[in-house]
Short mmCIF file of C-alpha atoms (C1' of nucleotides) in Angstrom, two decimals:
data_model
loop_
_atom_site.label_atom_id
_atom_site.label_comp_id
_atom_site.label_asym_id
_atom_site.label_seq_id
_atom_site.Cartn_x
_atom_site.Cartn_y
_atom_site.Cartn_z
CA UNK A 403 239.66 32.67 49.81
CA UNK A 404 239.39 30.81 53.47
CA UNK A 405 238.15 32.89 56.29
CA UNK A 406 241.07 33.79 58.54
CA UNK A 407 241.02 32.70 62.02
CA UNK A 408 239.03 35.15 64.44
CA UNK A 409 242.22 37.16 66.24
CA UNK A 410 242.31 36.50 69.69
CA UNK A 411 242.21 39.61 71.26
CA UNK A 412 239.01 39.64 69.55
CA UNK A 413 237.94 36.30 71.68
CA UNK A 414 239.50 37.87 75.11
CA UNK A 415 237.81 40.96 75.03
CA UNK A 416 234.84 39.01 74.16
CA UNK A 417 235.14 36.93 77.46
CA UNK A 418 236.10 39.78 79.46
CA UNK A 419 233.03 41.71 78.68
CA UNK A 420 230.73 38.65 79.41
CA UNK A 421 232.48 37.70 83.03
CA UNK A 422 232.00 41.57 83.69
CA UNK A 423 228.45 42.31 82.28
CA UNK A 424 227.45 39.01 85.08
CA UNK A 425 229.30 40.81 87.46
CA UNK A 426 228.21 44.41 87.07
CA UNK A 427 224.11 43.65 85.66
CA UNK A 428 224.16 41.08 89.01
CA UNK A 429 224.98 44.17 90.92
CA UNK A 430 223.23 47.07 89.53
CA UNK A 431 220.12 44.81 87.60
CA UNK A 432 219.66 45.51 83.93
CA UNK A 433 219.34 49.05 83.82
CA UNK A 434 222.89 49.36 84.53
CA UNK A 435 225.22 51.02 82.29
CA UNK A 436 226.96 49.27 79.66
CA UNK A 437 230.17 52.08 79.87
CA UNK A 438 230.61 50.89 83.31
CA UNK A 439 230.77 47.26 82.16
CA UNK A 440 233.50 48.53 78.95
CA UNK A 441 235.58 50.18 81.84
CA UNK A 442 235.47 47.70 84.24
CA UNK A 443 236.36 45.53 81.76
CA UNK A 444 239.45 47.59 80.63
CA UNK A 445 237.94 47.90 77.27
CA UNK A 446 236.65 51.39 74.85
CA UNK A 447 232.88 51.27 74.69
CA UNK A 448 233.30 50.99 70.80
CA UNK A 449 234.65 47.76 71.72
CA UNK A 450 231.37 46.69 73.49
CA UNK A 451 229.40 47.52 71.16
CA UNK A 452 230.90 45.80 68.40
CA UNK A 453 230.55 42.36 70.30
CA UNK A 454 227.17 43.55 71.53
CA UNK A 455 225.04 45.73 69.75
CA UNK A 456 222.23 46.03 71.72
CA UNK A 457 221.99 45.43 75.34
CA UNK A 458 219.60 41.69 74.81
CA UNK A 459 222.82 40.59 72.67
CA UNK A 460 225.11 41.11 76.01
CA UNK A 461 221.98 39.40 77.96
CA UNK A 462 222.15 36.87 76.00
CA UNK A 463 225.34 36.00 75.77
CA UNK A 464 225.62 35.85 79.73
CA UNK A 465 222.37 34.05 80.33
CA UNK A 466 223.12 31.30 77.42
CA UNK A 467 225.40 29.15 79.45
CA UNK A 468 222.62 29.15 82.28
CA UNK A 469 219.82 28.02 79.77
CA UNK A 470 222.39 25.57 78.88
CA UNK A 471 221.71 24.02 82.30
CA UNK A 472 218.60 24.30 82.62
CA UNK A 473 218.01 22.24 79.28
CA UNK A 474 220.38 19.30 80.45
CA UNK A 475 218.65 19.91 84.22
CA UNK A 476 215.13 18.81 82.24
CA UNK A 477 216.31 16.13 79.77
CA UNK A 478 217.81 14.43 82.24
CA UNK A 479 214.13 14.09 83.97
CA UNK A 480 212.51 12.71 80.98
CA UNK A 481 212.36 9.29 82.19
CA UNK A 482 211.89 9.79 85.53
CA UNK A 483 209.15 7.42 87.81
CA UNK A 484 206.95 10.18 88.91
CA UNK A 485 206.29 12.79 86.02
CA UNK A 486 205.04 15.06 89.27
CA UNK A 487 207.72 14.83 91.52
CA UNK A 488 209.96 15.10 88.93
CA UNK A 489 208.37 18.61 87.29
CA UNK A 490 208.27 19.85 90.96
CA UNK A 491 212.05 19.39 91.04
CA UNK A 492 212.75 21.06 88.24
CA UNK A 493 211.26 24.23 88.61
CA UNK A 494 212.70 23.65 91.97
CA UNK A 495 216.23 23.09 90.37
CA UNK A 496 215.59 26.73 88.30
CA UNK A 497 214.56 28.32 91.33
CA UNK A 498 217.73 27.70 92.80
CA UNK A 499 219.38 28.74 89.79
CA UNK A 500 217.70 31.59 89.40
CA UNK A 501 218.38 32.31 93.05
CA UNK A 502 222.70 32.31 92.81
CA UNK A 503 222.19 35.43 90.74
CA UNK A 504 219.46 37.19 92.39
CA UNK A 505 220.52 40.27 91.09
CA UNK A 506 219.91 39.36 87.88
CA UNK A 507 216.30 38.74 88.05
CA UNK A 508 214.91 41.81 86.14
CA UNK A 509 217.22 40.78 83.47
CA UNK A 510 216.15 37.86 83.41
CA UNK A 511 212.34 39.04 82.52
CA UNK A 512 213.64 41.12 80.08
CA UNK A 513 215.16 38.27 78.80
CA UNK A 514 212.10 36.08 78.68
CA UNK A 515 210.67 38.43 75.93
CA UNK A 516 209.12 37.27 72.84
CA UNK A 517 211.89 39.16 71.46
CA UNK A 518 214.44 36.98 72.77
CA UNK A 519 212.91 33.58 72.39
CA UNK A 520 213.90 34.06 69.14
CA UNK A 521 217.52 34.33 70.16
CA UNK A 522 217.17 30.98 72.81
CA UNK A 523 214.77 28.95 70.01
CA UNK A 524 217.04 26.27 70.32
CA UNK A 525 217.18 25.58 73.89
CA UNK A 526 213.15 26.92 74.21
CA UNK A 527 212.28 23.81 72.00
CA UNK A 528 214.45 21.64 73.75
CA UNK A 529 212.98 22.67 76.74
CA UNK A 530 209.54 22.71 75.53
CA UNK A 531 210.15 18.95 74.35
CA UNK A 532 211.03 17.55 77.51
CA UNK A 533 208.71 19.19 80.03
CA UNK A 534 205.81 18.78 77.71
CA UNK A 535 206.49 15.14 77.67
CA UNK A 536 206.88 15.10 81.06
CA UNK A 537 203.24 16.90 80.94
CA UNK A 538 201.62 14.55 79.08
CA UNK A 539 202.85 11.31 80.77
CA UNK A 540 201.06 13.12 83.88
CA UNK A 541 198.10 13.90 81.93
CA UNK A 542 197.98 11.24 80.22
CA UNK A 543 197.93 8.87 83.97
CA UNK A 544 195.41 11.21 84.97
CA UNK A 545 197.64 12.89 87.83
CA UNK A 546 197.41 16.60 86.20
CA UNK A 547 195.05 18.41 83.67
CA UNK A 548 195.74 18.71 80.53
CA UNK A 549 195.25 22.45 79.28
CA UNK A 550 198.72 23.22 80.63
CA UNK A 551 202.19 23.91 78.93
CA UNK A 552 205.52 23.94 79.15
CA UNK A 553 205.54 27.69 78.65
CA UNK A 554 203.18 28.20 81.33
CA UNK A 555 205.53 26.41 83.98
CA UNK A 556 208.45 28.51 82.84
CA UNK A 557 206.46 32.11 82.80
CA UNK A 558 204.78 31.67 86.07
CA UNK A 559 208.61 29.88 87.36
CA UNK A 560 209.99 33.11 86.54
CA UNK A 561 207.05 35.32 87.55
CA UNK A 562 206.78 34.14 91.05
CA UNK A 563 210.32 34.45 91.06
CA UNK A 564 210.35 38.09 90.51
CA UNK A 565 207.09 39.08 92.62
CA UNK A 566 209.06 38.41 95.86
CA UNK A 567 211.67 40.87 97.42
CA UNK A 568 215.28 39.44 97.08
CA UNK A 569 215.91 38.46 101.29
CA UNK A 570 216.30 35.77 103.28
CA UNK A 571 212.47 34.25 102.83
CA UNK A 572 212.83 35.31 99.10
CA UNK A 573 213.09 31.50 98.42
CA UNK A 574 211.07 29.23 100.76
CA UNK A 575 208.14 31.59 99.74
CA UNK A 576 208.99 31.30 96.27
CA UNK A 577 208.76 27.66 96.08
CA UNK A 578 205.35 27.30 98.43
CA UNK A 579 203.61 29.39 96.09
CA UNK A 580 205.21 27.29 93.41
CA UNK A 581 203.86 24.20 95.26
CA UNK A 582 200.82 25.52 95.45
CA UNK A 583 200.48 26.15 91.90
CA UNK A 584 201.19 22.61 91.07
CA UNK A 585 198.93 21.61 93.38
CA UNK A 586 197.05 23.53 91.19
CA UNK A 587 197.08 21.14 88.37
CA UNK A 588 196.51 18.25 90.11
CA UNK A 589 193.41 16.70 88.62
CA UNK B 7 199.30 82.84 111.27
CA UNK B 8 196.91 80.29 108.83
CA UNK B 9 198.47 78.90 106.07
CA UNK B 10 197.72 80.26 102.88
CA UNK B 11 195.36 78.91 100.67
CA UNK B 12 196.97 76.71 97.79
CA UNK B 13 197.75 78.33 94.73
CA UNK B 14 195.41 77.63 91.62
CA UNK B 15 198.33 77.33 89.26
CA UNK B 16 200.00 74.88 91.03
CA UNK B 17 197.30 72.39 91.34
CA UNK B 18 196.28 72.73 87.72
CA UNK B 19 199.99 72.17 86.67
CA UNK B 20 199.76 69.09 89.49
CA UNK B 21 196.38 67.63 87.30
CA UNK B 22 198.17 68.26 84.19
CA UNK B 23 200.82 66.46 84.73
CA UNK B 24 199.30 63.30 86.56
CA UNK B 25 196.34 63.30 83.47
CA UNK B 26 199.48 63.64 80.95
CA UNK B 27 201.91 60.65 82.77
CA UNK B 28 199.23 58.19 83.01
CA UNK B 29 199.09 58.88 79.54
CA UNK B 30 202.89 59.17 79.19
CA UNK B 31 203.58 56.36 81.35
CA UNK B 32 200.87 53.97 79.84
CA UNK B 33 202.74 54.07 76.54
CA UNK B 34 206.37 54.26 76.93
CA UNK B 35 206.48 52.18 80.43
CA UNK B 36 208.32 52.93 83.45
CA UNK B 37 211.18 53.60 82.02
CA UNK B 38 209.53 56.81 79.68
CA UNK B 39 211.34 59.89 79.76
CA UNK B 40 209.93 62.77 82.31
CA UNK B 41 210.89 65.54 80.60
CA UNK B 42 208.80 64.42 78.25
CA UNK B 43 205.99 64.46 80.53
CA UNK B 44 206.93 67.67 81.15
CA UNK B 45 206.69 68.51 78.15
CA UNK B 46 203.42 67.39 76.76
CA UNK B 47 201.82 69.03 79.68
CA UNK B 48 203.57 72.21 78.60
CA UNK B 49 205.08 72.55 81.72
CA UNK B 50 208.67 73.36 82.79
CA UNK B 51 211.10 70.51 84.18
CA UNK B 52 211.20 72.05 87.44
CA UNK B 53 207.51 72.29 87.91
CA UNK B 54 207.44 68.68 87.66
CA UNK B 55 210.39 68.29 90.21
CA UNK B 56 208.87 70.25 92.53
CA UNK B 57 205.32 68.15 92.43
CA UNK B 58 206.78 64.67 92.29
CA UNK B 59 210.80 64.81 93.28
CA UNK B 60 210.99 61.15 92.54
CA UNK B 61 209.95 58.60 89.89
CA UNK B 62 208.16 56.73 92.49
CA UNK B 63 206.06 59.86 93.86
CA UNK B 64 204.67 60.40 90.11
CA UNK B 65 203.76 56.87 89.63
CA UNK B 66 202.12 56.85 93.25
CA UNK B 67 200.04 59.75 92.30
CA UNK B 68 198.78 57.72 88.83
CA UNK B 69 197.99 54.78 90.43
CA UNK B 70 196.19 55.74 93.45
CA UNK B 71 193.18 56.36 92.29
CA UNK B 72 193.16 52.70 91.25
CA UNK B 73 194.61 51.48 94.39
CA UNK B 74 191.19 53.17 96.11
CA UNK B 75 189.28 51.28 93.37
CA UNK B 76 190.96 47.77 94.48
CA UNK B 77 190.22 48.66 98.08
CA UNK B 78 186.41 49.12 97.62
CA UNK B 79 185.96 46.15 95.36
CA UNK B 80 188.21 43.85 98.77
CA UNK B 81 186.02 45.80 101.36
CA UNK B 82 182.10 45.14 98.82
CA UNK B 83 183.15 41.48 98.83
CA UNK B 84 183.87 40.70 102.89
CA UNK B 85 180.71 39.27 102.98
CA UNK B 86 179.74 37.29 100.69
CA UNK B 87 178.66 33.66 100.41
CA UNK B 88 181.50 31.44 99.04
CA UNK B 89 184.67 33.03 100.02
CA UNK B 90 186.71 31.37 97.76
CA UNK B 91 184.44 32.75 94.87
CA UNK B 92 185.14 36.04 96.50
CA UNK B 93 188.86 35.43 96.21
CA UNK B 94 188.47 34.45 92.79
CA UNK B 95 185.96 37.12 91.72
CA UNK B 96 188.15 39.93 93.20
CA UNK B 97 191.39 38.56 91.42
CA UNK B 98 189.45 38.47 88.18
CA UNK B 99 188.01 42.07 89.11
CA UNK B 100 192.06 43.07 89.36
CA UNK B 101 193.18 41.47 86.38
CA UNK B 102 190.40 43.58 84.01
CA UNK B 103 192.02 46.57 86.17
CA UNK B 104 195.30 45.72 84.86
CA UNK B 105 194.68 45.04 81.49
CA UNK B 106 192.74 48.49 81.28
CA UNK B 107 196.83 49.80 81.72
CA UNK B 108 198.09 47.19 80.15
CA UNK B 109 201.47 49.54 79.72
CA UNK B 110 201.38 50.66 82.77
CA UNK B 111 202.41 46.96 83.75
CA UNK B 112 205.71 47.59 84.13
CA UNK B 113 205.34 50.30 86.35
CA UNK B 114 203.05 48.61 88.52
CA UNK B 115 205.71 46.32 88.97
CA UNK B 116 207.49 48.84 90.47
CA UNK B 117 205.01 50.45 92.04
CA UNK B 118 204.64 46.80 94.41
CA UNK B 119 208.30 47.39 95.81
CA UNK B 120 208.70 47.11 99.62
CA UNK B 121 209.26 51.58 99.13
CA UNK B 122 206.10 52.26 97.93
CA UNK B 123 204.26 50.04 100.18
CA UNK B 124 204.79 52.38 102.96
CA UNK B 125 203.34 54.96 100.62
CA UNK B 126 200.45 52.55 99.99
CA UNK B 127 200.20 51.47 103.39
CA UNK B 128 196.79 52.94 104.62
CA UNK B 129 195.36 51.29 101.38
CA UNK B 130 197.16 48.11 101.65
CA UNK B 131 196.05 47.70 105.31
CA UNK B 132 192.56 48.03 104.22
CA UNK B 133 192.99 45.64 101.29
CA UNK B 134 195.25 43.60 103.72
CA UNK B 135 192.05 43.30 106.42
CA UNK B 136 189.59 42.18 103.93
CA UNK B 137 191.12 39.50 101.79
CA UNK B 138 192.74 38.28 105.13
CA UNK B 139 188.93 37.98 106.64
CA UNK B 140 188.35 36.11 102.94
CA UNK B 141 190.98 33.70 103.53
CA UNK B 142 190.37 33.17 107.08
CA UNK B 143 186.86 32.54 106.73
CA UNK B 144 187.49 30.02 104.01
CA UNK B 145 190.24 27.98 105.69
CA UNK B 146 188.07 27.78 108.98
CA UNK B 147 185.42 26.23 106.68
CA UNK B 148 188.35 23.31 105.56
CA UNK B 149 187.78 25.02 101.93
CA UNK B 150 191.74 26.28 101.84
CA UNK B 151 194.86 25.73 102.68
CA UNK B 152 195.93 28.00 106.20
CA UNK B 153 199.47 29.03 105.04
CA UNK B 154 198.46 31.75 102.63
CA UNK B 155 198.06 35.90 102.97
CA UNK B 156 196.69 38.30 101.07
CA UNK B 157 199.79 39.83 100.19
CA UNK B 158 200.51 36.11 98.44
CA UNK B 159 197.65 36.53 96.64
CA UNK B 160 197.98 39.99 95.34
CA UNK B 161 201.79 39.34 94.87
CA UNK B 162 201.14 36.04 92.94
CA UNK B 163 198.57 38.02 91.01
CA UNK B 164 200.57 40.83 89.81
CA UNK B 165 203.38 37.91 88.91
CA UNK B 166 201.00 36.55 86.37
CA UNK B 167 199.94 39.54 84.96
CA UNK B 168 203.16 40.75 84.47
CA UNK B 169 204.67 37.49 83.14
CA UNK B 170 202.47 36.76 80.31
CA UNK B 171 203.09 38.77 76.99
CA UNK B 172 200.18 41.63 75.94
CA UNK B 173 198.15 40.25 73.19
CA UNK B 174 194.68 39.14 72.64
CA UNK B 175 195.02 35.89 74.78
CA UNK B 176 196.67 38.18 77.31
CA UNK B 177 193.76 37.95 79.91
CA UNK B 178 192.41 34.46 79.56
CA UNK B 179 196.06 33.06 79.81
CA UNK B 180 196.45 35.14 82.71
CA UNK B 181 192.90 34.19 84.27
CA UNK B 182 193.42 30.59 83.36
CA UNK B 183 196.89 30.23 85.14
CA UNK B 184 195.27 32.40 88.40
CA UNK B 185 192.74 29.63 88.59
CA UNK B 186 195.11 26.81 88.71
CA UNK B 187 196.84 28.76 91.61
CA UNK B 188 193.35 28.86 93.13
CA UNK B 189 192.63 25.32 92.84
CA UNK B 190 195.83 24.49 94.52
CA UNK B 191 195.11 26.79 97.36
CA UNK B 192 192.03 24.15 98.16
CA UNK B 193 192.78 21.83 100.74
"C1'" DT C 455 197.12 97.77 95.52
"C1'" DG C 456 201.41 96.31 96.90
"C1'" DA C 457 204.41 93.15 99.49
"C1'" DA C 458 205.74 88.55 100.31
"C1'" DA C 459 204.97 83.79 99.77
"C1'" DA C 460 204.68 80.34 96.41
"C1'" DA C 461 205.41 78.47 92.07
"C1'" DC C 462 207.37 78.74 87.52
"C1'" DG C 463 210.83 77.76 83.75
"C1'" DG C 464 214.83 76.34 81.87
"C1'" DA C 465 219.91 76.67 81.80
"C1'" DG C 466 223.58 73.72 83.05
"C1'" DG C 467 226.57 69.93 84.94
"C1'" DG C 468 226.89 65.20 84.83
"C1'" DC C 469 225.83 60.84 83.05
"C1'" DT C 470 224.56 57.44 79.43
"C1'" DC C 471 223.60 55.86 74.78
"C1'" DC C 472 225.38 54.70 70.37
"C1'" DT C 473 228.00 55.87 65.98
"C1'" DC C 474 231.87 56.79 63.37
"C1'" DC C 475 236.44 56.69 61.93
"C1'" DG C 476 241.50 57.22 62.40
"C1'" DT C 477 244.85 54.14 64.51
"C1'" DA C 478 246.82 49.76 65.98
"C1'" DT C 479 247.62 44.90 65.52
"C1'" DA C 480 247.08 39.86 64.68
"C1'" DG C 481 247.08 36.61 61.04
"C1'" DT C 482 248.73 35.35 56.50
"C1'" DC C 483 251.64 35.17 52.53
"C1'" DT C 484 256.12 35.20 50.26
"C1'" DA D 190 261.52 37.86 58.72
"C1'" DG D 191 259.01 41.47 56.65
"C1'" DA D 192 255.20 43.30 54.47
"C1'" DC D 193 250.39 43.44 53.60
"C1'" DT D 194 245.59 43.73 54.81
"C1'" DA D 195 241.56 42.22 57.13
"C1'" DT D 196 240.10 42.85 61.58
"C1'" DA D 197 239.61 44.94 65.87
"C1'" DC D 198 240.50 48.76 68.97
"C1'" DG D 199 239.57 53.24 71.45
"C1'" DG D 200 237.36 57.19 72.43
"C1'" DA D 201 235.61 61.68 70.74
"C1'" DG D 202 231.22 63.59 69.90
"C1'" DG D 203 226.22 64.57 69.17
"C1'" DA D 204 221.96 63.71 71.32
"C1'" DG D 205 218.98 62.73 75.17
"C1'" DC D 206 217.89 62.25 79.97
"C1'" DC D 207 218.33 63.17 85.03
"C1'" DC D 208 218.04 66.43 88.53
"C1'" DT D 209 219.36 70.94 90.86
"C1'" DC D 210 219.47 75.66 91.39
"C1'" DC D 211 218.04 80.21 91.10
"C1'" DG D 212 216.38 84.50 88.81
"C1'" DT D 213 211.70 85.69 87.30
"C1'" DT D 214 206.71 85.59 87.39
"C1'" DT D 215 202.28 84.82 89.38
"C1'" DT D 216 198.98 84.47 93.07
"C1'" DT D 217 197.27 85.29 97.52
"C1'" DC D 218 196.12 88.17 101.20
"C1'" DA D 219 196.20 92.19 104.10
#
DNA sequence: TGAAAAACGGAGGGCTCCTCCGTATAGTCT
DNA sequence: AGACTATACGGAGGAGCCCTCCGTTTTTCA
């Protein structure tokens, strides 16, 4: 017996929860509550949590098309002349990112959980792949040391992204302490 | 007509319930419920309303006997030889703080918002004065970088903390990444 | 010791979480 | 097309938490 085709008020509901749980956790940050994002989206709350049964599932699902970029942002550096130069503009790329949905930010560290790297393994190793070989080429010219990972980028990325206040210097502060960090590993 | 003298009841209940949130607090994170605070310091609800009418005020009250701790280890190290081991020393001091709380981390995030700094602000002033003397000293000897405040620092610090996952290589992951920031702060 | 200030406790209204199940409906088969 | 059934829907409901309000109790002080 064939499996039937999902129905597709099934898939619009789906959708409609996602484009309102950006909307609503962007607003009110990740403590905000899921029955708001079921009525907003016109939808019962049984219906939520069917498609999400726990709140990282509906995180997930909105932050997995942003991860998405982010992995194409850092395979498409791989190659690049100055391994350096070209990490700085990638965490520079995710700050940006990370800065179009400000709100979102304490999400986002709940996202980064062990927990959830579970859920992104796919992406993480992708990611993981490309900036560590970005590492090493730098390591390995003897521009950076070498007890550093891709992991370690990301967290403190993310970190220094959440220390600061969202406002108007939220991101030129971000990035010098980010600059300075790198400076850090300069050998 | 003098004011009367505070009633012994009230500050007991007050003790109680600071003793049993740290507790409280420290295991279940920010996010733990108060009535159960209230609770395991057999206390009514509204007692604890009336001591600490907000989240914030509770979490104040836990952490400021820390926050005088931080302050005296800033003001002990004004004068000492290397500044930059100063810095570095006094970071490292702050990181063993944390990790004495390590589930209070969460809440210390909190307790670093813009709000609570005014509630802070006589102790951040004095922490403010003597990392700022730190830095200063050390970037008029050419050792650092001149673009940097203490509020970076501590702000950078608590990022780190906060990003990296509990666990046995909690602290030297933590201490290693601080270090790289450190280096990077060198001109 | 007794009056008044101060503090206490917990009921209660409002909100959220999450589960469960009777009802509705889209896809499939004849 | 019509019927059948797997699939999805909605929302009531029990439980927990937040916070306020106020009648009752305790402590201080004259």
């Amino acid at each position: 017996m064939r499996k039937r085709k999902p129905r597709s008020d099934a898939l619009r509901n789906r959708d409609r929860l996602i484009e309102t749980a950006k909307d609503v956790l962007g607003k009110g940050g990740p403590e905000a509550s899921l029955e708001a994002v079921a009525r907003q989206a016109g939808v019962g709350i049984g219906t939520l949590y069917r498609h999400f049964p726990t709140r990282q599932t509906l995180f997930d699902a909105v932050f997995s098309k942003d991860m998405e970029q982010l992995v194409e942002t850092a395979e498409g550096l791989v190659d690049a002349n100055d391994p350096v130069e070209a990490l700085r503009s990638w965490l520079h790329a995710n700050v940006a990112l990370v800065e179009t949905k400000r709100g979102l930010l304490g999400a986002l560290a709940i996202a980064m959980t062990e927990e959830s790297k579970k859920t992104y393994a796919d992406q993480f190793n992708r990611v993981s792949t490309a900036v560590d070989r970005l590492l090493k080429r730098a390591a390995d010219a003897g521009l950076i040391r070498r007890d550093v990972t891709g992991d370690d980028l990301l967290q403190t990325m993310y970190a220094l992204c959440y220390a600061r206040e969202p406002g108007p210097t939220w991101r030129p502060q971000v990035l010098r302490l980010l600059d300075i960090f790198i400076e850090g590993l300069k050998r």
